[in-house]
PDB file of C-alpha atoms in Angstrom:
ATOM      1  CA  UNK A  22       8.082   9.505 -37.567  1.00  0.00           C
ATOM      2  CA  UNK A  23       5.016  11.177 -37.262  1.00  0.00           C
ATOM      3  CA  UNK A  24       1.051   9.889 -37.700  1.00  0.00           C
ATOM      4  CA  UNK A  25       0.962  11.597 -41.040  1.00  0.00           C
ATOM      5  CA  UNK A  26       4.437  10.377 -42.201  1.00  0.00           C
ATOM      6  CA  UNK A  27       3.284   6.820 -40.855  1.00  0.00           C
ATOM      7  CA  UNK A  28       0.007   6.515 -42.948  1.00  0.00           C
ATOM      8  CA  UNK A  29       1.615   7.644 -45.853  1.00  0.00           C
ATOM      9  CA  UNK A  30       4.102   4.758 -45.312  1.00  0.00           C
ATOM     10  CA  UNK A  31       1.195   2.548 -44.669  1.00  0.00           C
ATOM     11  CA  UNK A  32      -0.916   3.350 -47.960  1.00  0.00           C
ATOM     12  CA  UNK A  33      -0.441   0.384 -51.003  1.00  0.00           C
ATOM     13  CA  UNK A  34      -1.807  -3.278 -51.168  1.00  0.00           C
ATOM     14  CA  UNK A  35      -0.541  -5.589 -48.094  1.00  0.00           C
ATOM     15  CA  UNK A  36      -0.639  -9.607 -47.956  1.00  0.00           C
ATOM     16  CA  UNK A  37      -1.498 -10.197 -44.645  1.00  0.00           C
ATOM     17  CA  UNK A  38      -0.711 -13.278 -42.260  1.00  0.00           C
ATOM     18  CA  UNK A  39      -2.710 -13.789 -39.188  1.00  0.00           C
ATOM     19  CA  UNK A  40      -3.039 -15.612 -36.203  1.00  0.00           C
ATOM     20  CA  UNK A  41      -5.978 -15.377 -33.748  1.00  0.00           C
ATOM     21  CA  UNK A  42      -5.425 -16.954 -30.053  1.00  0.00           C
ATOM     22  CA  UNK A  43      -9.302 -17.203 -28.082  1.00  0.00           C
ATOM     23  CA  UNK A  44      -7.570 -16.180 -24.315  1.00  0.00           C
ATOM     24  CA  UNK A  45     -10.563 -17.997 -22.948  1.00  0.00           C
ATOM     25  CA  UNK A  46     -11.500 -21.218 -24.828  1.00  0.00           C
ATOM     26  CA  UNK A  47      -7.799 -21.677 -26.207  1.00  0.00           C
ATOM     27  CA  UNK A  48      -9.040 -21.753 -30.029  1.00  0.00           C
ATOM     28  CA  UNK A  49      -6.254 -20.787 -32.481  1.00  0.00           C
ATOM     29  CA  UNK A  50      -7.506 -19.720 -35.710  1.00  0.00           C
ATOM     30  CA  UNK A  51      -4.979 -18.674 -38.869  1.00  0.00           C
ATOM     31  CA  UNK A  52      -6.431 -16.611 -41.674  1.00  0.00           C
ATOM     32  CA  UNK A  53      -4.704 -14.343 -44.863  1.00  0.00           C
ATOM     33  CA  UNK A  54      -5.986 -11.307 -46.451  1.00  0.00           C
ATOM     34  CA  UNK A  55      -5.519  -8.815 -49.305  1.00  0.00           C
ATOM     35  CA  UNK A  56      -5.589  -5.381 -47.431  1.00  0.00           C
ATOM     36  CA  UNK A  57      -5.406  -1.869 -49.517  1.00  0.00           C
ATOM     37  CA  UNK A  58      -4.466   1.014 -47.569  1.00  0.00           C
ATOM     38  CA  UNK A  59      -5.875   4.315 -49.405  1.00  0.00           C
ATOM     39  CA  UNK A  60      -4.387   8.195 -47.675  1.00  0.00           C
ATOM     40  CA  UNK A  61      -7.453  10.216 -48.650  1.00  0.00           C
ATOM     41  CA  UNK A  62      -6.883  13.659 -49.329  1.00  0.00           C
ATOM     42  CA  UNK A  63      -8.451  16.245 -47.485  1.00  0.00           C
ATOM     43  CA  UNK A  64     -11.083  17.546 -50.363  1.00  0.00           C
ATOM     44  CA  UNK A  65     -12.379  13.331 -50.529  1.00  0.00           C
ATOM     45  CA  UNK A  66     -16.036  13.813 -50.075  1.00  0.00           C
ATOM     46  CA  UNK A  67     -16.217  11.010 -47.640  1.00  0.00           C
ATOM     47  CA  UNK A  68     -13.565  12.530 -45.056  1.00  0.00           C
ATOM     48  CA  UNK A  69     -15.720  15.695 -45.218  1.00  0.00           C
ATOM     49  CA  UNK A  70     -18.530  13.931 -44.453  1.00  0.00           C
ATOM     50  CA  UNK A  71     -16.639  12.001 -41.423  1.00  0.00           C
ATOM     51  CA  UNK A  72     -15.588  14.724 -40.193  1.00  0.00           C
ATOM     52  CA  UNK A  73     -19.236  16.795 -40.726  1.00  0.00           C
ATOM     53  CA  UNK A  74     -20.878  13.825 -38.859  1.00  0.00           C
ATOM     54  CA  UNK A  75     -18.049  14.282 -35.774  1.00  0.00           C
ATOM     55  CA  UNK A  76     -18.231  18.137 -35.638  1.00  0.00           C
ATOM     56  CA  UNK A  77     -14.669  18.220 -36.835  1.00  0.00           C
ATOM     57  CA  UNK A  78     -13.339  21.033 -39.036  1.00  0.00           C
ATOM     58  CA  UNK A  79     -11.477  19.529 -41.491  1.00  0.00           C
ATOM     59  CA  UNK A  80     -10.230  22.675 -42.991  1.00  0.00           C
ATOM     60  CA  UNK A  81      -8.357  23.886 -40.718  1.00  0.00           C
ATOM     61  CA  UNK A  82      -7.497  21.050 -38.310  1.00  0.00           C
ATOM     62  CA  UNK A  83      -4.170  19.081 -39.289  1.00  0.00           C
ATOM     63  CA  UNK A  84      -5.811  15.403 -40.022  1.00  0.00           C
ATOM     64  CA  UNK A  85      -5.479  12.401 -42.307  1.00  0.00           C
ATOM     65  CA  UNK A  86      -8.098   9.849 -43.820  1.00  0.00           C
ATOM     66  CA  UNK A  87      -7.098   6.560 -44.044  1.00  0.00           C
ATOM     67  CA  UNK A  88      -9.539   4.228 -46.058  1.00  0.00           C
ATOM     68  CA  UNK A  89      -8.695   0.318 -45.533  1.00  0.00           C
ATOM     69  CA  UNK A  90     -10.241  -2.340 -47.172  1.00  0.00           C
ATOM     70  CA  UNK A  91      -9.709  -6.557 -46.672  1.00  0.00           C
ATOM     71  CA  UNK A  92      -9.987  -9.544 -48.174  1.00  0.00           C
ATOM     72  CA  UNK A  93      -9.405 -12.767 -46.887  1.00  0.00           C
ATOM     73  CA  UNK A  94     -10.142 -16.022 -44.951  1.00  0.00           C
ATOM     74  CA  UNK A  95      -9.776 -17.231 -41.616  1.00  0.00           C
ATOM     75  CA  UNK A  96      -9.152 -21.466 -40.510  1.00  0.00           C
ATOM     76  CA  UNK A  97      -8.927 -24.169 -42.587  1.00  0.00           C
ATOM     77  CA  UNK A  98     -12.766 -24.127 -43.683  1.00  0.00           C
ATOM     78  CA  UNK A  99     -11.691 -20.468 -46.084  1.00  0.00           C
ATOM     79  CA  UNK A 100     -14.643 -18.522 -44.430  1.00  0.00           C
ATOM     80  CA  UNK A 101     -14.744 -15.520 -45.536  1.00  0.00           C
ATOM     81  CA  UNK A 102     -13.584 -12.028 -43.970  1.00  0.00           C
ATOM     82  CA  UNK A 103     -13.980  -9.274 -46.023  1.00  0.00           C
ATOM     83  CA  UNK A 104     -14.765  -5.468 -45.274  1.00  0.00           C
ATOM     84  CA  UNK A 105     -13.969  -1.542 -45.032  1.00  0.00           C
ATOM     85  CA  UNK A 106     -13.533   1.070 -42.815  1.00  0.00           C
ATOM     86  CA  UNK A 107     -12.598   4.807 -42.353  1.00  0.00           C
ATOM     87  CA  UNK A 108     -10.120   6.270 -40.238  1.00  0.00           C
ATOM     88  CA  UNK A 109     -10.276   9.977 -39.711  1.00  0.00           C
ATOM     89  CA  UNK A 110      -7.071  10.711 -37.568  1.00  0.00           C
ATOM     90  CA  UNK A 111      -6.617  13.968 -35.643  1.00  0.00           C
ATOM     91  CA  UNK A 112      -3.618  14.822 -33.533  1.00  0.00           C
ATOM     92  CA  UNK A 113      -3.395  17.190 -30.908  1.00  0.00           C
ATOM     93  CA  UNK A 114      -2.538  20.149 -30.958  1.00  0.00           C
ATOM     94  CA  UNK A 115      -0.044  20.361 -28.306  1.00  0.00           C
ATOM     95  CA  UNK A 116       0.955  16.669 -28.740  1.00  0.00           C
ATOM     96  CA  UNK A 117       0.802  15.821 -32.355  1.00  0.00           C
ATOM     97  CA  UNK A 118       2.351  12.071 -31.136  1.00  0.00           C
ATOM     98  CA  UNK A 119      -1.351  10.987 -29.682  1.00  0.00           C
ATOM     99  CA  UNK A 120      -4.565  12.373 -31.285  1.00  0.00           C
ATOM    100  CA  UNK A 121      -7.968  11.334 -32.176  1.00  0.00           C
ATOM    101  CA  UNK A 122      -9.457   8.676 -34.665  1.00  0.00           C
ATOM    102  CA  UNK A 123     -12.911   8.910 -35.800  1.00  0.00           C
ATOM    103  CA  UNK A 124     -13.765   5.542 -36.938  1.00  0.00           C
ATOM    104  CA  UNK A 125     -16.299   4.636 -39.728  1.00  0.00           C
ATOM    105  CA  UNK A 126     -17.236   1.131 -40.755  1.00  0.00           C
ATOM    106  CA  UNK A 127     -19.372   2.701 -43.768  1.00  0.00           C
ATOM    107  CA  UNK A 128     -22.508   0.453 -42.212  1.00  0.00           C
ATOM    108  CA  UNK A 129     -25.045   2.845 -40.691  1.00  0.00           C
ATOM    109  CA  UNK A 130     -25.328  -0.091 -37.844  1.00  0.00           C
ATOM    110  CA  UNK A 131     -22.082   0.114 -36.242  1.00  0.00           C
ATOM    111  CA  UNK A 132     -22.177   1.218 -32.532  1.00  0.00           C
ATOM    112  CA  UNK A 133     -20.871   4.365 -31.404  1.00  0.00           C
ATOM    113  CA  UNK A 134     -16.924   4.218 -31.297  1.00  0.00           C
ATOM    114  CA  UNK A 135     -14.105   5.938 -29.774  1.00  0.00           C
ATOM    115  CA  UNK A 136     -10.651   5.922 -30.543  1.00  0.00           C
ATOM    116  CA  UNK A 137      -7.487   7.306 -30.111  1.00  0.00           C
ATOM    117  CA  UNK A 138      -3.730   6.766 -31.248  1.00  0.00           C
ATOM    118  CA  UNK A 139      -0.271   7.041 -29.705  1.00  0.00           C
ATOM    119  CA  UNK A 140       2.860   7.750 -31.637  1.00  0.00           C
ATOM    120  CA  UNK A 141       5.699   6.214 -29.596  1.00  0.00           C
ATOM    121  CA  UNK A 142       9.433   7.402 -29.651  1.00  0.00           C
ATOM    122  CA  UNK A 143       9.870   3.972 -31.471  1.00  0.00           C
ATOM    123  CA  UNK A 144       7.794   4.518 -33.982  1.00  0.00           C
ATOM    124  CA  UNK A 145       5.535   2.020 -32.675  1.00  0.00           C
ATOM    125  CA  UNK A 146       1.843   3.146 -33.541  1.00  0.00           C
ATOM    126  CA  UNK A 147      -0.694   2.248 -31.109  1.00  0.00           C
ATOM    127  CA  UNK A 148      -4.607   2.366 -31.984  1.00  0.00           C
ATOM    128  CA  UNK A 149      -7.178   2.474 -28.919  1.00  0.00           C
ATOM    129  CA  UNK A 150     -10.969   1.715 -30.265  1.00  0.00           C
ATOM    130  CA  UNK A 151     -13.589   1.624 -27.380  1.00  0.00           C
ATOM    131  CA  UNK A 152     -17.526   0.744 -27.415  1.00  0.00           C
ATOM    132  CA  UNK A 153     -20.028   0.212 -25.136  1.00  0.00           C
ATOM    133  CA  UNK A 154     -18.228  -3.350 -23.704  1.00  0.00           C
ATOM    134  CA  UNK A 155     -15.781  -3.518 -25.939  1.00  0.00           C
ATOM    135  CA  UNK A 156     -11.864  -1.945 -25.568  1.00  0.00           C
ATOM    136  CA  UNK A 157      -9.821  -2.998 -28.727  1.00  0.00           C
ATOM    137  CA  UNK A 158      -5.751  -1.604 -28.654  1.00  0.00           C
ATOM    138  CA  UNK A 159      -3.767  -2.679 -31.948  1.00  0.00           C
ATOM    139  CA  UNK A 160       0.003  -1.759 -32.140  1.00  0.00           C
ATOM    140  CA  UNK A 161       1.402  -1.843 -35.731  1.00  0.00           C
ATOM    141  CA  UNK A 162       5.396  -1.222 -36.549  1.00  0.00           C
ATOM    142  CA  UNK A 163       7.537  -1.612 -39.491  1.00  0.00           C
ATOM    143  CA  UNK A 164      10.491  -3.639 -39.117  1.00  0.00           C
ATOM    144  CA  UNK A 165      11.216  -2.051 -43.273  1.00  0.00           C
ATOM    145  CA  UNK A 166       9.842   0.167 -44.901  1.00  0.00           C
ATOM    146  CA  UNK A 167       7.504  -3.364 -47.168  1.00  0.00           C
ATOM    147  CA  UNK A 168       7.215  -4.864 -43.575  1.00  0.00           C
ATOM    148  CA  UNK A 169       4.978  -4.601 -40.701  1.00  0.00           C
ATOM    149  CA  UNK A 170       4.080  -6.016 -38.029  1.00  0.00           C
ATOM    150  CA  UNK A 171       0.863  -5.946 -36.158  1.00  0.00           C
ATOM    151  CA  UNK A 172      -0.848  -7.032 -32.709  1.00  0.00           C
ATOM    152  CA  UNK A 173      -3.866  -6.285 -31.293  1.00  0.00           C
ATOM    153  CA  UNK A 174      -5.739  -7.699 -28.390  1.00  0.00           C
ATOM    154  CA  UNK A 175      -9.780  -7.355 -27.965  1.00  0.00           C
ATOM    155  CA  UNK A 176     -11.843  -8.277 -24.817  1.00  0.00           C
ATOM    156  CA  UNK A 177     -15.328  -7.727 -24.614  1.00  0.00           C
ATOM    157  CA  UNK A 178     -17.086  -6.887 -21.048  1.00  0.00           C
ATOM    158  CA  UNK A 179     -18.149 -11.059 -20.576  1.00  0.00           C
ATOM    159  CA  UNK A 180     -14.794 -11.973 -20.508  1.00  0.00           C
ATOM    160  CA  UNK A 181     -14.128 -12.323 -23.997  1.00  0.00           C
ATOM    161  CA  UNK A 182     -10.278 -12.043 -25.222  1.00  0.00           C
ATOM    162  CA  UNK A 183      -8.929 -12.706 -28.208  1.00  0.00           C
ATOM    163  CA  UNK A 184      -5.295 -11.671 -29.322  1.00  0.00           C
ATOM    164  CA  UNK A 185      -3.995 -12.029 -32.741  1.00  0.00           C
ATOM    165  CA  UNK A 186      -0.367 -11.293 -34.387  1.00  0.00           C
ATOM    166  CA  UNK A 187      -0.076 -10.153 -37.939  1.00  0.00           C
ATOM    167  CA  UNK A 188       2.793  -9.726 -40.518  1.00  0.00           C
ATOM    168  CA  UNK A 189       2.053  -7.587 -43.427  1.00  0.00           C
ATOM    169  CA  UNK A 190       4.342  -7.517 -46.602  1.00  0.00           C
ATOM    170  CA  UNK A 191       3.459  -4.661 -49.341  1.00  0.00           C
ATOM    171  CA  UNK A 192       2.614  -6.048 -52.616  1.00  0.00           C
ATOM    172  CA  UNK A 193       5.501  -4.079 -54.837  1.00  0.00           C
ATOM    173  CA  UNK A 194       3.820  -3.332 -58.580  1.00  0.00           C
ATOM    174  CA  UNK A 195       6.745  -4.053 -60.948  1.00  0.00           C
TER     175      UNK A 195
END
């Protein structure tokens, strides 16, 4: 499978289960969200824009736009965790299996992030996000085609770890 082939897969509306271990205090926290997965195509306005803002041809380079949006809660107490972002992903040229991602949270305030992916042999997607004290890596897989699984593990530069485990079942429209 390929990156394209993968968030083509990926687009629909997910129910997501997660659980969120604190490495350093030992806090466990459990939270469920709606999450749409949109593949924008590459006339959307707001990819051109992405990839405007990034210096990034997006006529002629081989990308995808991925737009995500959540809903959910997190603990016991139902607070709230809702959002969007933007995922421009480009793959290289000579290695189409890692590439490029030009993240957008859609804010205006977000810091200035980095990212890149890896396309294992195994089909095993792996998403690297790095800020100024801050290095984020999320691997996502699909054990079929309505079910994937996700991890991700987040430290900040004052020791700060958290790392959460995810299953994701697609919402199937009848």
């Amino acid at each position: 499978m390929d990156i394209i082939e993968f968030f083509k897969l990926s687009a629909g509306e997910w129910f997501s289960q997660r659980t969120v271990h604190n490495l350093v205090s030992g806090d466990l926290q459990a939270g469920k969200s709606e999450v749409n997965v949109e593949v924008l195509g590459k006339t959307d306005p707001i990819l051109i824009k992405l990839c405007e803002q990034n210096q990034v041809d997006s006529s002629v380079t081989e990308l995808i736009g991925i737009k995500i949006s959540w809903n959910g809660t997190i603990n016991k107490e139902k607070v709230k965790d809702t959002g969007s972002t933007i995922l421009i992903v480009i793959p290289n040229s000579d290695d189409p299996k890692q590439g490029k991602l030009l993240p957008d949270r859609g804010d205006g305030n977000s810091p200035k992030i980095s990212g890149r992916y890896i396309m294992g042999s195994d089909d095993v997607l792996t998403l690297i996000t790095e800020s100024e004290g801050l290095y984020a890596e999320e691997r996502f897989w699909y054990l079929i085609p309505n079910l994937r699984l996700r991890t991700s593990v987040i430290k900040k530069s004052n020791g700060f770890t958290l790392a959460s485990f995810c299953s994701e079942i697609r919402r199937v429209k009848s």
